[in-house]
PDB file of C-alpha atoms in Angstrom:
ATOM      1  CA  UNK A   7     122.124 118.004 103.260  1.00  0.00           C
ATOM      2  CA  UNK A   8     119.383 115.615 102.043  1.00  0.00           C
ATOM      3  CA  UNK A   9     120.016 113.614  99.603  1.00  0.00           C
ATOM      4  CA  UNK A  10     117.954 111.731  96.776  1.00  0.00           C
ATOM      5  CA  UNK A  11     115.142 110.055  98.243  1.00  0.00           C
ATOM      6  CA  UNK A  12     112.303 107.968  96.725  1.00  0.00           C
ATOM      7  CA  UNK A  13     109.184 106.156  98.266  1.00  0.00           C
ATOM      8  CA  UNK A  14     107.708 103.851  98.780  1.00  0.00           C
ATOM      9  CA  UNK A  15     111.340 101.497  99.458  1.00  0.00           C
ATOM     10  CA  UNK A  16     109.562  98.697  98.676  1.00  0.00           C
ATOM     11  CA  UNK A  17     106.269  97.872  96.828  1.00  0.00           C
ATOM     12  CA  UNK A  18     104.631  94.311  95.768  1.00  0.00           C
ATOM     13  CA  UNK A  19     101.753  94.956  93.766  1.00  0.00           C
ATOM     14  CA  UNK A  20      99.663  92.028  92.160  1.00  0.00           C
ATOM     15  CA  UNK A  21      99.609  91.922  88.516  1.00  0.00           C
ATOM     16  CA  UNK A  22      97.332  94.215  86.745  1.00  0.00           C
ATOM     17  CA  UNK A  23      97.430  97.339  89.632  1.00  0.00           C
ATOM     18  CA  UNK A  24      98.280 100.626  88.469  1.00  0.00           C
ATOM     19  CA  UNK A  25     101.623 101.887  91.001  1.00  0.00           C
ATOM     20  CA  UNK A  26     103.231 105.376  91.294  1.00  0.00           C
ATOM     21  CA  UNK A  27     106.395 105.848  92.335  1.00  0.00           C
ATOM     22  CA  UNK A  28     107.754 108.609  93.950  1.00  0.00           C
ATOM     23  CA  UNK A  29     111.241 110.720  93.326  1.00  0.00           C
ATOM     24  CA  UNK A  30     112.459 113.743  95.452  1.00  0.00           C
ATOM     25  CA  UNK A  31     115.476 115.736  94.116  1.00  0.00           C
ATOM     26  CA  UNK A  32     117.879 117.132  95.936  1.00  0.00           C
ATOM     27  CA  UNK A  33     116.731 121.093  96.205  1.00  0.00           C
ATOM     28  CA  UNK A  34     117.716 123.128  93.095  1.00  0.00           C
ATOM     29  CA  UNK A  35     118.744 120.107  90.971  1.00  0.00           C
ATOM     30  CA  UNK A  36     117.460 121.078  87.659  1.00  0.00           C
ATOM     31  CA  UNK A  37     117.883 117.797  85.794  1.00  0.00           C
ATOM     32  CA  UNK A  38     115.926 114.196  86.897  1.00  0.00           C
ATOM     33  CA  UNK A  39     116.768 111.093  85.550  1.00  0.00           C
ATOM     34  CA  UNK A  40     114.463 107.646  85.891  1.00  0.00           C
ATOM     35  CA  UNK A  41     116.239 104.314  85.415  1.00  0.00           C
ATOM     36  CA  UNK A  42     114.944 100.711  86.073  1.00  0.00           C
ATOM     37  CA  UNK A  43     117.156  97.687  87.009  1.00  0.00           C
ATOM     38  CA  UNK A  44     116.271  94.428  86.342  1.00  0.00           C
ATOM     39  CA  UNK A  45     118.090  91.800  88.590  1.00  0.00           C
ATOM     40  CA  UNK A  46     121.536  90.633  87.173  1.00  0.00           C
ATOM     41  CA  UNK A  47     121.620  93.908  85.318  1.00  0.00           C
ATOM     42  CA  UNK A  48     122.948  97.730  85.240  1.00  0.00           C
ATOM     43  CA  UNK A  49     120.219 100.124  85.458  1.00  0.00           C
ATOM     44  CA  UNK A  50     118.618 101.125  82.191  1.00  0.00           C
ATOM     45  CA  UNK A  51     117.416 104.523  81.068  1.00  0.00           C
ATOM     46  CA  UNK A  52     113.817 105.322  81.098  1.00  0.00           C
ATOM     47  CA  UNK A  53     113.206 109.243  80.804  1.00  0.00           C
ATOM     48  CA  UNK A  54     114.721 112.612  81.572  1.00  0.00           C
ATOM     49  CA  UNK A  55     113.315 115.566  83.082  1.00  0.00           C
ATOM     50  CA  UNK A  56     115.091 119.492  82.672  1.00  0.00           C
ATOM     51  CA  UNK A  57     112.664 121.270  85.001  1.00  0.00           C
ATOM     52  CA  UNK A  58     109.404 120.502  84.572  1.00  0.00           C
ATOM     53  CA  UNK A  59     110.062 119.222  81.127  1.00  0.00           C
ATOM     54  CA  UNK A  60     110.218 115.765  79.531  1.00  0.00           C
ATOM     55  CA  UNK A  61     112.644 116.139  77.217  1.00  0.00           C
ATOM     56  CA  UNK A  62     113.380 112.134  76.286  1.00  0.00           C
ATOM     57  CA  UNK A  63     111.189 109.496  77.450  1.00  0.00           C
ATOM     58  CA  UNK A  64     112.990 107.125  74.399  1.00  0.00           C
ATOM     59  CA  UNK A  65     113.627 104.145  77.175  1.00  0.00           C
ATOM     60  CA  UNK A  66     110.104 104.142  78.391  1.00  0.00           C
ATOM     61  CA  UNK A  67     109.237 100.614  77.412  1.00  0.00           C
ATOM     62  CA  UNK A  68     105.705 100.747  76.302  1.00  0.00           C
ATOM     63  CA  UNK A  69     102.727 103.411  77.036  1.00  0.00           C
ATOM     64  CA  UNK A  70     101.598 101.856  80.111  1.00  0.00           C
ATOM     65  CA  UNK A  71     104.594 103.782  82.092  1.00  0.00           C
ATOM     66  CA  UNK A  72     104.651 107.217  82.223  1.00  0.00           C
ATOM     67  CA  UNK A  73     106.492 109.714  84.418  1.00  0.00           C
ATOM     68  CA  UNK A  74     105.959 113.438  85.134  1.00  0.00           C
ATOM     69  CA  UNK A  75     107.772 116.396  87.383  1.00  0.00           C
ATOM     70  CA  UNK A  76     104.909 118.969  87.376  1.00  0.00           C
ATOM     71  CA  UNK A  77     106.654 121.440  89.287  1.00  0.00           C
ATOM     72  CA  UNK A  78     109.954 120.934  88.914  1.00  0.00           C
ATOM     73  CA  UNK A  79     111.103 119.032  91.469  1.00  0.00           C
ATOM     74  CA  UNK A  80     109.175 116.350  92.748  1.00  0.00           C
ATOM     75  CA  UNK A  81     108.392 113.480  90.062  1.00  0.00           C
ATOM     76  CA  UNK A  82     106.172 110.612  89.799  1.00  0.00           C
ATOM     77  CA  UNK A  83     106.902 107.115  87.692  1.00  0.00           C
ATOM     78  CA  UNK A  84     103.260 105.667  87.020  1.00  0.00           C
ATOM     79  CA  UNK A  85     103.421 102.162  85.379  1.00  0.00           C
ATOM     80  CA  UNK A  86      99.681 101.100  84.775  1.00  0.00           C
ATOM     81  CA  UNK A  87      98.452  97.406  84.376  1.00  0.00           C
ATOM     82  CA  UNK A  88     101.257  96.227  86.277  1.00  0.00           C
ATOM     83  CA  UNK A  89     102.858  93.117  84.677  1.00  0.00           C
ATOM     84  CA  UNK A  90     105.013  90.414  86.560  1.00  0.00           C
ATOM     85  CA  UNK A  91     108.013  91.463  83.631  1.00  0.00           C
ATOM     86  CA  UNK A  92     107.991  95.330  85.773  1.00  0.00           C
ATOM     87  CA  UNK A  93     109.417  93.571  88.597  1.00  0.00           C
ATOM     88  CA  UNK A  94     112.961  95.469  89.542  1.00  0.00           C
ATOM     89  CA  UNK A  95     114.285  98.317  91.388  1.00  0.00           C
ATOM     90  CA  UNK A  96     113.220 101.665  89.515  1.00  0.00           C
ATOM     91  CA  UNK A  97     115.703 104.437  90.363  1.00  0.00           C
ATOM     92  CA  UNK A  98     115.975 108.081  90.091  1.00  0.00           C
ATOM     93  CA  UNK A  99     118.400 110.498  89.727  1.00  0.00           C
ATOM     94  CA  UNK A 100     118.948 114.372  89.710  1.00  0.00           C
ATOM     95  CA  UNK A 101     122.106 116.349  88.702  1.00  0.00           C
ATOM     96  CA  UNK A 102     122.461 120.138  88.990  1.00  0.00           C
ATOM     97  CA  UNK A 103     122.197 121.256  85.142  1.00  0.00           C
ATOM     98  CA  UNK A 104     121.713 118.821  81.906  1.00  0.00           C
ATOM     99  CA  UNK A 105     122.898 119.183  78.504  1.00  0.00           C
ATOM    100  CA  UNK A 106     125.887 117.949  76.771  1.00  0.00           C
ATOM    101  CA  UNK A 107     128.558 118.490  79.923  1.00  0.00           C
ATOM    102  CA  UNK A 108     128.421 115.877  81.847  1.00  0.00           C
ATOM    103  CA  UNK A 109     127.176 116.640  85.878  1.00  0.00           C
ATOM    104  CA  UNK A 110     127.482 113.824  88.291  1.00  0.00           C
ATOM    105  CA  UNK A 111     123.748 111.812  88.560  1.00  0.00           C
ATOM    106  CA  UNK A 112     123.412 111.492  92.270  1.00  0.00           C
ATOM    107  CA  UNK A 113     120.947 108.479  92.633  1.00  0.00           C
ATOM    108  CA  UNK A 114     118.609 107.973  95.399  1.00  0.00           C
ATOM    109  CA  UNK A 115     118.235 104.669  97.425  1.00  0.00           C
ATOM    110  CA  UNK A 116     115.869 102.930  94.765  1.00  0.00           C
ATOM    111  CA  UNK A 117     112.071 101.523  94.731  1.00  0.00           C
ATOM    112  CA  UNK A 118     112.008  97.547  94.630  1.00  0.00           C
ATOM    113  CA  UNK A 119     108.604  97.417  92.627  1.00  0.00           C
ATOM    114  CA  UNK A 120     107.640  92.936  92.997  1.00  0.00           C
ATOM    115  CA  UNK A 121     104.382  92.384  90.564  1.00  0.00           C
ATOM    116  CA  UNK A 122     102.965  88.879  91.599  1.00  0.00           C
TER     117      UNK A 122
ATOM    118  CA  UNK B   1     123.800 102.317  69.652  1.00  0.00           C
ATOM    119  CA  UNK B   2     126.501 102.708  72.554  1.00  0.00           C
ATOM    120  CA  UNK B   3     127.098  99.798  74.468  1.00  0.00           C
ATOM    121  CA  UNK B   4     129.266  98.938  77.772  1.00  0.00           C
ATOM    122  CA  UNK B   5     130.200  95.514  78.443  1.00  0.00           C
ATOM    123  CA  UNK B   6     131.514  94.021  81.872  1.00  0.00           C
ATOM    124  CA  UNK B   7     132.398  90.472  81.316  1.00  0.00           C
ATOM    125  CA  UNK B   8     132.825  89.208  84.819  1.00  0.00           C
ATOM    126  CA  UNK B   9     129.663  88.945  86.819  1.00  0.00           C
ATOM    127  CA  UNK B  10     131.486  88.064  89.833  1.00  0.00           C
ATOM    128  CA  UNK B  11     135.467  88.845  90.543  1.00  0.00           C
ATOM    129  CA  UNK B  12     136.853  87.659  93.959  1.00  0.00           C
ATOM    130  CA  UNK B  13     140.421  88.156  94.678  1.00  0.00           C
ATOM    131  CA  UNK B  14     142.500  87.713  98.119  1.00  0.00           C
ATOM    132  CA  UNK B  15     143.327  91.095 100.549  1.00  0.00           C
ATOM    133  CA  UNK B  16     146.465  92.369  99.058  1.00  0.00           C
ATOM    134  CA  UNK B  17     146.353  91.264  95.743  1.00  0.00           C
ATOM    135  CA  UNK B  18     145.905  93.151  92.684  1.00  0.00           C
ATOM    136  CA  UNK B  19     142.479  93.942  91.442  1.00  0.00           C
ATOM    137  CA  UNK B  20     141.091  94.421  87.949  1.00  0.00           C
ATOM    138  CA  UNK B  21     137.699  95.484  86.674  1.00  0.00           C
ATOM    139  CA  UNK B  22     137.119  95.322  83.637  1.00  0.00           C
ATOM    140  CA  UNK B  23     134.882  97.262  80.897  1.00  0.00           C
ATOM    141  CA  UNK B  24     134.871  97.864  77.258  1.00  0.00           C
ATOM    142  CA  UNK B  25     132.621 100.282  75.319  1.00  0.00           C
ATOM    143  CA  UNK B  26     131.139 100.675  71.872  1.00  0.00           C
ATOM    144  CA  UNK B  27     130.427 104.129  70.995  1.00  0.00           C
ATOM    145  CA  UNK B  28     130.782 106.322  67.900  1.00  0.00           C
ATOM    146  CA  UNK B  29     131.171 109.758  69.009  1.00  0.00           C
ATOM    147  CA  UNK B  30     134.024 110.706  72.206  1.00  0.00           C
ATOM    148  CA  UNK B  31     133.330 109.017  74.757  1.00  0.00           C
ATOM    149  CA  UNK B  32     133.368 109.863  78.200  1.00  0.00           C
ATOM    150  CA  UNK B  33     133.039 106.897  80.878  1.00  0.00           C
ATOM    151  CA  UNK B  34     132.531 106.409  84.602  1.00  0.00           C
ATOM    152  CA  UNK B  35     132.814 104.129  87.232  1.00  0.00           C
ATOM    153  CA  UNK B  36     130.105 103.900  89.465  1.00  0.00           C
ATOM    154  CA  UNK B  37     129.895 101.616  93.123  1.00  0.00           C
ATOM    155  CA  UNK B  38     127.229 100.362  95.538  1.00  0.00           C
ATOM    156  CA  UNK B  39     128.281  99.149  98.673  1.00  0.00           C
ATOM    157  CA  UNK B  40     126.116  97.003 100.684  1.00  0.00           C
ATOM    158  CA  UNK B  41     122.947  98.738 101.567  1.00  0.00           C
ATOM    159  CA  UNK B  42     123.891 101.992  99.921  1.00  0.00           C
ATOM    160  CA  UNK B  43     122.845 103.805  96.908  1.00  0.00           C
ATOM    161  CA  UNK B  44     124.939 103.857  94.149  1.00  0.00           C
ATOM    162  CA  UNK B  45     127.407 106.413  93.768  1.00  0.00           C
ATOM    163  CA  UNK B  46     130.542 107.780  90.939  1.00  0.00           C
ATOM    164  CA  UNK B  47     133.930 106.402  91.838  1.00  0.00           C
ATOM    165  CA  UNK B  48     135.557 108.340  89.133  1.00  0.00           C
ATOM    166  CA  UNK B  49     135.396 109.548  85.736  1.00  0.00           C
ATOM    167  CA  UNK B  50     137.787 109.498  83.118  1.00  0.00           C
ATOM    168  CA  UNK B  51     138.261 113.169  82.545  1.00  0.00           C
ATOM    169  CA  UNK B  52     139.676 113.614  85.525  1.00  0.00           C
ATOM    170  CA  UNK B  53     142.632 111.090  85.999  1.00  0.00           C
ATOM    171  CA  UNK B  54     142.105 110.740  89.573  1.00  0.00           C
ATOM    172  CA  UNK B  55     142.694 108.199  91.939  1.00  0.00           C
ATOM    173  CA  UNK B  56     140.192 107.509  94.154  1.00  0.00           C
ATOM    174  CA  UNK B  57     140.221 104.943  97.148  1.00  0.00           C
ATOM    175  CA  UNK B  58     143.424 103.912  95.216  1.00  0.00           C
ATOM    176  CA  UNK B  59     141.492 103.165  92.051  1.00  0.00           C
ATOM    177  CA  UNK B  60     142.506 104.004  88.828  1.00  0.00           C
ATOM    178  CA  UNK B  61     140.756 104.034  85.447  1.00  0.00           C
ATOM    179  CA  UNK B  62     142.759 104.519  82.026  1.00  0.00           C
ATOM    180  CA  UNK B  63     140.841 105.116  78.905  1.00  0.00           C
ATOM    181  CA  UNK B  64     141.672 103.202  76.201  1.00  0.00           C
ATOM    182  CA  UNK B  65     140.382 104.254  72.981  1.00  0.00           C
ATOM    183  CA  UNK B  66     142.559 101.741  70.656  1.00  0.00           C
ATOM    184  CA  UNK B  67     141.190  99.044  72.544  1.00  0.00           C
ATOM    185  CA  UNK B  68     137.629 101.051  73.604  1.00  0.00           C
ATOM    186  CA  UNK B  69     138.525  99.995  76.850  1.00  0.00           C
ATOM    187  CA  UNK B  70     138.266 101.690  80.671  1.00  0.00           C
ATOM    188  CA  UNK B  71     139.308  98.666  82.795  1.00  0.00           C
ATOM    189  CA  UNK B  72     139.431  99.983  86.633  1.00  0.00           C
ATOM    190  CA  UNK B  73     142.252  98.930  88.565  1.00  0.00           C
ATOM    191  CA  UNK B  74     143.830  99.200  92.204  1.00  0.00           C
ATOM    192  CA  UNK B  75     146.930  97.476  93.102  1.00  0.00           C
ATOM    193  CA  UNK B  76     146.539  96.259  96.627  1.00  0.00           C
ATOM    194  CA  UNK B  77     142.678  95.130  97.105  1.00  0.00           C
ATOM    195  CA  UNK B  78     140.832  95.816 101.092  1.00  0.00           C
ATOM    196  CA  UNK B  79     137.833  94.017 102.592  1.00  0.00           C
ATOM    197  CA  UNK B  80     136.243  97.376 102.246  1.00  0.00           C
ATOM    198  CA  UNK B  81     136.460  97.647  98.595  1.00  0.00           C
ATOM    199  CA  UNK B  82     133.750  94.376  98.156  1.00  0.00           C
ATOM    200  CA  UNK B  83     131.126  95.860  96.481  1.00  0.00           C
ATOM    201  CA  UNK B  84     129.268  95.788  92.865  1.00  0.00           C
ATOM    202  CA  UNK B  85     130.567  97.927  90.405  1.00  0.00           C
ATOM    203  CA  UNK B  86     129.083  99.714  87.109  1.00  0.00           C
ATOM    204  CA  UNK B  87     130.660 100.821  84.098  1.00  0.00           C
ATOM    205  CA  UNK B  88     128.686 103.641  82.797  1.00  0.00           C
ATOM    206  CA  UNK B  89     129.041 105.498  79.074  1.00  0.00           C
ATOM    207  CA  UNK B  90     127.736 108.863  79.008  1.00  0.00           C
ATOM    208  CA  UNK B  91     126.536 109.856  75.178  1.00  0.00           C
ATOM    209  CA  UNK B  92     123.818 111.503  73.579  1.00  0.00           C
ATOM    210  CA  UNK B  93     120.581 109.378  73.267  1.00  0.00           C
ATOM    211  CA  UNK B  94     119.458 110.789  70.281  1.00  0.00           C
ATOM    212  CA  UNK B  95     115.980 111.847  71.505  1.00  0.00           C
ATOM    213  CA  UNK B  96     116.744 114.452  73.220  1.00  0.00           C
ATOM    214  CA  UNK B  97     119.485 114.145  76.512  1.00  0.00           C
ATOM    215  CA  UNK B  98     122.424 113.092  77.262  1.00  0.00           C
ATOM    216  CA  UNK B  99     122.626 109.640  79.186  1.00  0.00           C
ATOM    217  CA  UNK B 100     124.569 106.785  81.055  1.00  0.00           C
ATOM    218  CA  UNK B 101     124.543 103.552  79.455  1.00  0.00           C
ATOM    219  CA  UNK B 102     125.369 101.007  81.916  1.00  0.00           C
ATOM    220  CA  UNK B 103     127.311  97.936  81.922  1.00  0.00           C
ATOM    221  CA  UNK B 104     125.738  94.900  83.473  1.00  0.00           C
ATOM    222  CA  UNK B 105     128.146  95.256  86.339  1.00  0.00           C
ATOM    223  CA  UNK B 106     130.393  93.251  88.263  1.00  0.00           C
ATOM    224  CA  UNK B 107     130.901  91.979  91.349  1.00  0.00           C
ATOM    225  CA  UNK B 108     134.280  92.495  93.700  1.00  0.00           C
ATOM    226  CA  UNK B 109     134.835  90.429  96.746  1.00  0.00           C
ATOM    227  CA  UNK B 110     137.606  90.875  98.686  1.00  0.00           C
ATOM    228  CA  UNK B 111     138.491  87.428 100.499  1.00  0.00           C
ATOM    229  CA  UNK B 112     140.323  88.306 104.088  1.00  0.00           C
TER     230      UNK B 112
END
C-alpha cells in the first residue's frame, strides 16, 4: 500500500512568497503530525491533527505558518512571508489513532522548502 | 521540558566491530523512547522502541532510567547499517498531544 507522501519534493521560494505544502496520509490514519528539520538537526514538532482537528499547534513558530486538514485526511502547511530562517525539510506524519498510547508515526519522504 | 541528547554528530566504526549509539533523555514523567533511521534516500522510519525489547537488524536498545539513558547498540556493525540515526522521546506536550522529541541525531558509517 501507499505510503506517506508529500509534494512538492522540493521547493525554492524567494524570500517574502507565501508557500503551501502538501501532506497525504496513508488512508484511514486518523492522527497527522507536521515537523520541520533544520539542517544538522532532528526534526522538531510543529502541530498535530486528530481528524480534522488541530488539537496542538504549540511548535508553530510564529503566526505566519499555519496548517489545516479540512477533511480529514489531506493537510496543507502554509508558511506566509517566507523568510530565508524557513529554509529546511518540513515533514509529515500520520499514525492510525492519537492519544496517550503511543502508535508508530510513519513519515513521508519530506518537502525541502530553500527561501533565497 | 523533555529533552533528548545525541552527543556524537558523526560515529564511524570498521565492519565487524562493535557499534554504539548513544542517547540520553531528560524527562519528568515515564518515559517511553525510540530509535528512529534514515537510510540514504529514504524516509525515516522506527528501528525499535523500548517497550518492546526487541532486536531488530541486530540492534538493541536498553533503557536506562538511573542513568536516563537509551544508548542503541549492535555487536558486529555491516556496510548496510551506515545511516543517520534519531533518538526520539515520546511525552505529552502539554498543549494538547502527545509527541516525539527528537535528538539531534547521529551519524553511523560503517568503514568496509
Amino acid at each position: 500500500g501507499a505510503g506517506v507522501s508529500q509534494s512538492p519534493r522540493y521547493k525554492v521560494t524567494k524570500r517574502g512568497q507565501d508557500v503551501a505544502l502538501r501532506c497525504d496520509p496513508i488512508s484511514g490514519h486518523v492522527s497527522l503530525y507536521w515537523y520541520r528539520q533544520a539542517l544538522g538537526q532532528g526534526p522538531e514538532f510543529l502541530t498535530y491533527f486528530n481528524y480534522e482537528a488541530q488539537q496542538d499547534k504549540s511548535g508553530l513558530p510564529n503566526d505566519r505558518f499555519s496548517a489545516e486538514r479540512p477533511e480529514g485526511s489531506i493537510s496543507t502547511l502554509t508558511i506566509q512571508r517566507t523568510e530565508q530562517r524557513d529554509s529546511a525539510m518540513y515533514r509529515c506524519a500520520s499514525s492510525p489513532t492519537g492519544g496517550s498510547g503511543y502508535n508508530e508515526q510513519f513519515f513521508g519522504p519530506g518537502t525541502r522548502l530553500t527561501v533565497l | 521540558a523533555q529533552r533528548v541528547t545525541q552527543p556524537e554528530k558523526l560515529l564511524s566504526v570498521f565492519k565487524g566491530a562493535p557499534v554504539e549509539l548513544k542517547c540520553n533523555y531528560s524527562y519528568s514523567g515515564s518515559p517511553e523512547l525510540f530509535w528512529y533511521v534514515q537510510y540514504s534516500r529514504q524516509r525515516l522510519q522506527l528501528l525499535l522502541r523500548h517497550i518492546s525489547r526487541e532486536s531488530i537488524k541486530g540492534f538493541t536498545a536498553d533503557l536506562n532510567k538511573g542513568e536516563t539513558s537509551f544508548h542503541l547498540k549492535k555487536p558486529f556493525a555491516q556496510e548496510e547499517d551506515s545511516a543517520m540515526y534519531y533518538c526520539a522521546l515520546h511525552s505529552y506536550s502539554g498543549a494538547g498531544s502527545y509527541q516525539l522529541t527528537f535528538g539531534k541525531g547521529t551519524k553511523l558509517s560503517v568503514i568496509p
